Amino acid sequence: MGYEIDKSDEQWRQELSPAEYHVLREAGTEPAFTGEYNHTKTTGVYQCRACGAELFRSDTKFESHCGWPSFFDPADSSAVELLEDRSHGMVRTEVRCARCGSHLGHVFRGEGYPTPTDERYCINSVSLKLAPEEG
Ligand SMILES: [Zn+2]
């Protein structure tokens, strides 16, 4: 697996908080309705908390009431990597940062949300860092 940002587990542990490490590097999930960006409507860019890559823009964030920040489209389709995830007895699509391979969340399709893509990128707040737009 060749990611542009390739650090050892030890390095990641030093750079990330335990909660960030658990989600980003161990594909954990933050508890629903607890994340800091769950209801955020600030205009700006959501970056990968591990490497700073631009992942999502606030204008694709929508209220899904699922308990995690939800986006209907990545900022750039090459910014994220999608992988089949068969853990927990389900078949889901995992979303990772394409630059550093960190776990972000999952993407669900065809749920009927009134968005242009009918996709819901269900992303952990702890995987993101919001860079608010100036002015
Ligand atoms: Zn990253």
PDB file of C-alpha atoms and ligand atoms in Angstrom:
ATOM      1  CA  MET A   1       0.000   0.000   0.000  1.00  0.00           C
ATOM      2  CA  GLY A   2       1.748   3.138  -1.095  1.00  0.00           C
ATOM      3  CA  TYR A   3       0.334   6.299   0.383  1.00  0.00           C
ATOM      4  CA  GLU A   4       2.014   9.638  -0.169  1.00  0.00           C
ATOM      5  CA  ILE A   5       2.154  10.109   3.609  1.00  0.00           C
ATOM      6  CA  ASP A   6       3.546   6.936   5.131  1.00  0.00           C
ATOM      7  CA  LYS A   7       4.279   7.009   8.862  1.00  0.00           C
ATOM      8  CA  SER A   8       4.833   4.268  11.386  1.00  0.00           C
ATOM      9  CA  ASP A   9       2.192   3.474  13.993  1.00  0.00           C
ATOM     10  CA  GLU A  10       4.547   4.901  16.571  1.00  0.00           C
ATOM     11  CA  GLN A  11       4.724   8.230  14.742  1.00  0.00           C
ATOM     12  CA  TRP A  12       0.958   8.408  14.388  1.00  0.00           C
ATOM     13  CA  ARG A  13       0.524   7.661  18.094  1.00  0.00           C
ATOM     14  CA  GLN A  14       2.791  10.574  18.925  1.00  0.00           C
ATOM     15  CA  GLU A  15       1.024  12.995  16.605  1.00  0.00           C
ATOM     16  CA  LEU A  16      -2.588  12.066  17.290  1.00  0.00           C
ATOM     17  CA  SER A  17      -4.665  12.004  20.449  1.00  0.00           C
ATOM     18  CA  PRO A  18      -5.812   8.534  21.587  1.00  0.00           C
ATOM     19  CA  ALA A  19      -9.332   9.218  20.237  1.00  0.00           C
ATOM     20  CA  GLU A  20      -7.968  10.433  16.893  1.00  0.00           C
ATOM     21  CA  TYR A  21      -5.619   7.462  16.641  1.00  0.00           C
ATOM     22  CA  HIS A  22      -8.412   5.006  17.357  1.00  0.00           C
ATOM     23  CA  VAL A  23     -10.648   6.326  14.572  1.00  0.00           C
ATOM     24  CA  LEU A  24      -8.061   7.353  11.983  1.00  0.00           C
ATOM     25  CA  ARG A  25      -5.610   4.478  12.329  1.00  0.00           C
ATOM     26  CA  GLU A  26      -7.736   1.663  13.782  1.00  0.00           C
ATOM     27  CA  ALA A  27     -10.919   2.383  11.784  1.00  0.00           C
ATOM     28  CA  GLY A  28     -12.867   3.163  14.931  1.00  0.00           C
ATOM     29  CA  THR A  29     -16.107   5.119  15.111  1.00  0.00           C
ATOM     30  CA  GLU A  30     -16.804   8.029  17.418  1.00  0.00           C
ATOM     31  CA  PRO A  31     -20.071   7.727  19.350  1.00  0.00           C
ATOM     32  CA  ALA A  32     -23.063   9.142  17.424  1.00  0.00           C
ATOM     33  CA  PHE A  33     -24.156  12.708  18.182  1.00  0.00           C
ATOM     34  CA  THR A  34     -20.936  13.525  20.053  1.00  0.00           C
ATOM     35  CA  GLY A  35     -18.648  14.824  17.317  1.00  0.00           C
ATOM     36  CA  GLU A  36     -17.658  18.470  17.286  1.00  0.00           C
ATOM     37  CA  TYR A  37     -18.741  19.002  13.643  1.00  0.00           C
ATOM     38  CA  ASN A  38     -22.077  17.188  13.833  1.00  0.00           C
ATOM     39  CA  HIS A  39     -24.122  20.387  13.474  1.00  0.00           C
ATOM     40  CA  THR A  40     -21.462  22.774  12.206  1.00  0.00           C
ATOM     41  CA  LYS A  41     -22.608  25.096   9.419  1.00  0.00           C
ATOM     42  CA  THR A  42     -19.447  27.197   9.213  1.00  0.00           C
ATOM     43  CA  THR A  43     -18.250  27.880   5.666  1.00  0.00           C
ATOM     44  CA  GLY A  44     -14.872  26.361   4.978  1.00  0.00           C
ATOM     45  CA  VAL A  45     -12.893  23.303   4.060  1.00  0.00           C
ATOM     46  CA  TYR A  46     -12.733  20.069   6.015  1.00  0.00           C
ATOM     47  CA  GLN A  47      -9.226  18.659   6.023  1.00  0.00           C
ATOM     48  CA  CYS A  48      -7.867  15.289   7.066  1.00  0.00           C
ATOM     49  CA  ARG A  49      -6.903  15.586  10.728  1.00  0.00           C
ATOM     50  CA  ALA A  50      -3.965  13.257  10.180  1.00  0.00           C
ATOM     51  CA  CYS A  51      -2.313  14.857   7.135  1.00  0.00           C
ATOM     52  CA  GLY A  52      -4.181  18.076   6.284  1.00  0.00           C
ATOM     53  CA  ALA A  53      -5.393  17.002   2.839  1.00  0.00           C
ATOM     54  CA  GLU A  54      -8.535  18.832   1.648  1.00  0.00           C
ATOM     55  CA  LEU A  55     -11.383  16.307   1.808  1.00  0.00           C
ATOM     56  CA  PHE A  56     -14.791  17.985   1.888  1.00  0.00           C
ATOM     57  CA  ARG A  57     -16.225  21.480   1.508  1.00  0.00           C
ATOM     58  CA  SER A  58     -18.901  22.895   3.752  1.00  0.00           C
ATOM     59  CA  ASP A  59     -21.278  23.426   0.800  1.00  0.00           C
ATOM     60  CA  THR A  60     -21.657  19.656   0.420  1.00  0.00           C
ATOM     61  CA  LYS A  61     -22.429  19.113   4.110  1.00  0.00           C
ATOM     62  CA  PHE A  62     -26.056  18.328   4.858  1.00  0.00           C
ATOM     63  CA  GLU A  63     -28.235  17.494   7.838  1.00  0.00           C
ATOM     64  CA  SER A  64     -28.742  13.725   7.762  1.00  0.00           C
ATOM     65  CA  HIS A  65     -29.737  13.324  11.423  1.00  0.00           C
ATOM     66  CA  CYS A  66     -27.561  10.210  11.573  1.00  0.00           C
ATOM     67  CA  GLY A  67     -25.291  11.483  14.343  1.00  0.00           C
ATOM     68  CA  TRP A  68     -22.170  12.163  12.291  1.00  0.00           C
ATOM     69  CA  PRO A  69     -21.174  14.936   9.875  1.00  0.00           C
ATOM     70  CA  SER A  70     -22.551  14.005   6.448  1.00  0.00           C
ATOM     71  CA  PHE A  71     -21.443  15.165   3.027  1.00  0.00           C
ATOM     72  CA  PHE A  72     -22.896  14.339  -0.364  1.00  0.00           C
ATOM     73  CA  ASP A  73     -19.657  14.631  -2.341  1.00  0.00           C
ATOM     74  CA  PRO A  74     -15.909  14.843  -1.644  1.00  0.00           C
ATOM     75  CA  ALA A  75     -14.139  18.083  -2.562  1.00  0.00           C
ATOM     76  CA  ASP A  76     -12.256  16.104  -5.196  1.00  0.00           C
ATOM     77  CA  SER A  77     -13.067  12.476  -5.957  1.00  0.00           C
ATOM     78  CA  SER A  78      -9.370  11.610  -5.862  1.00  0.00           C
ATOM     79  CA  ALA A  79      -9.060  13.011  -2.319  1.00  0.00           C
ATOM     80  CA  VAL A  80     -10.712   9.925  -0.865  1.00  0.00           C
ATOM     81  CA  GLU A  81     -10.214   6.226  -1.384  1.00  0.00           C
ATOM     82  CA  LEU A  82     -13.165   3.815  -1.235  1.00  0.00           C
ATOM     83  CA  LEU A  83     -12.723   0.237  -0.044  1.00  0.00           C
ATOM     84  CA  GLU A  84     -15.112  -2.618   0.558  1.00  0.00           C
ATOM     85  CA  ASP A  85     -15.511  -3.211   4.289  1.00  0.00           C
ATOM     86  CA  ARG A  86     -16.973  -6.543   5.409  1.00  0.00           C
ATOM     87  CA  SER A  87     -16.441  -6.022   9.141  1.00  0.00           C
ATOM     88  CA  HIS A  88     -19.250  -6.312  11.721  1.00  0.00           C
ATOM     89  CA  GLY A  89     -21.233  -8.692   9.477  1.00  0.00           C
ATOM     90  CA  MET A  90     -22.114  -5.955   6.982  1.00  0.00           C
ATOM     91  CA  VAL A  91     -20.923  -5.002   3.541  1.00  0.00           C
ATOM     92  CA  ARG A  92     -20.129  -1.313   3.614  1.00  0.00           C
ATOM     93  CA  THR A  93     -17.873   1.056   1.717  1.00  0.00           C
ATOM     94  CA  GLU A  94     -15.101   2.469   3.824  1.00  0.00           C
ATOM     95  CA  VAL A  95     -13.849   5.984   3.098  1.00  0.00           C
ATOM     96  CA  ARG A  96     -10.161   6.688   3.617  1.00  0.00           C
ATOM     97  CA  CYS A  97      -7.947   9.679   3.011  1.00  0.00           C
ATOM     98  CA  ALA A  98      -6.197   8.978  -0.299  1.00  0.00           C
ATOM     99  CA  ARG A  99      -3.080  10.818   0.845  1.00  0.00           C
ATOM    100  CA  CYS A 100      -2.343   9.090   4.157  1.00  0.00           C
ATOM    101  CA  GLY A 101      -4.707   6.105   4.232  1.00  0.00           C
ATOM    102  CA  SER A 102      -6.418   7.188   7.440  1.00  0.00           C
ATOM    103  CA  HIS A 103      -9.954   5.989   8.114  1.00  0.00           C
ATOM    104  CA  LEU A 104     -12.610   8.689   7.751  1.00  0.00           C
ATOM    105  CA  GLY A 105     -15.942   6.873   7.806  1.00  0.00           C
ATOM    106  CA  HIS A 106     -18.274   5.133   5.352  1.00  0.00           C
ATOM    107  CA  VAL A 107     -20.295   6.117   2.297  1.00  0.00           C
ATOM    108  CA  PHE A 108     -23.897   5.005   1.804  1.00  0.00           C
ATOM    109  CA  ARG A 109     -25.878   5.264  -1.423  1.00  0.00           C
ATOM    110  CA  GLY A 110     -29.490   5.359  -2.463  1.00  0.00           C
ATOM    111  CA  GLU A 111     -30.964   6.321   0.887  1.00  0.00           C
ATOM    112  CA  GLY A 112     -33.200   8.975  -0.635  1.00  0.00           C
ATOM    113  CA  TYR A 113     -31.675  12.097   0.877  1.00  0.00           C
ATOM    114  CA  PRO A 114     -32.569  15.164  -1.197  1.00  0.00           C
ATOM    115  CA  THR A 115     -29.010  15.807  -2.357  1.00  0.00           C
ATOM    116  CA  PRO A 116     -27.532  15.951  -5.875  1.00  0.00           C
ATOM    117  CA  THR A 117     -25.712  12.620  -5.530  1.00  0.00           C
ATOM    118  CA  ASP A 118     -27.951  10.522  -3.255  1.00  0.00           C
ATOM    119  CA  GLU A 119     -24.761   9.569  -1.457  1.00  0.00           C
ATOM    120  CA  ARG A 120     -24.007  10.112   2.214  1.00  0.00           C
ATOM    121  CA  TYR A 121     -20.398  10.306   3.251  1.00  0.00           C
ATOM    122  CA  CYS A 122     -20.797   9.599   6.949  1.00  0.00           C
ATOM    123  CA  ILE A 123     -17.563  10.914   8.421  1.00  0.00           C
ATOM    124  CA  ASN A 124     -16.222  11.010  11.976  1.00  0.00           C
ATOM    125  CA  SER A 125     -15.671  14.543  13.295  1.00  0.00           C
ATOM    126  CA  VAL A 126     -12.462  13.374  14.891  1.00  0.00           C
ATOM    127  CA  SER A 127     -11.094  12.501  11.420  1.00  0.00           C
ATOM    128  CA  LEU A 128     -11.637  16.070  10.223  1.00  0.00           C
ATOM    129  CA  LYS A 129     -10.287  19.524  10.891  1.00  0.00           C
ATOM    130  CA  LEU A 130     -12.331  22.476   9.711  1.00  0.00           C
ATOM    131  CA  ALA A 131     -10.442  25.358   8.162  1.00  0.00           C
ATOM    132  CA  PRO A 132     -12.995  28.225   8.198  1.00  0.00           C
ATOM    133  CA  GLU A 133     -13.052  30.478   5.168  1.00  0.00           C
ATOM    134  CA  GLU A 134     -11.658  33.953   5.782  1.00  0.00           C
ATOM    135  CA  GLY A 135     -14.072  36.861   5.809  1.00  0.00           C
TER     136      GLY A 135
HETATM  137 ZN    ZN B   1      -4.928  12.167   5.395  1.00  0.00          ZN
END
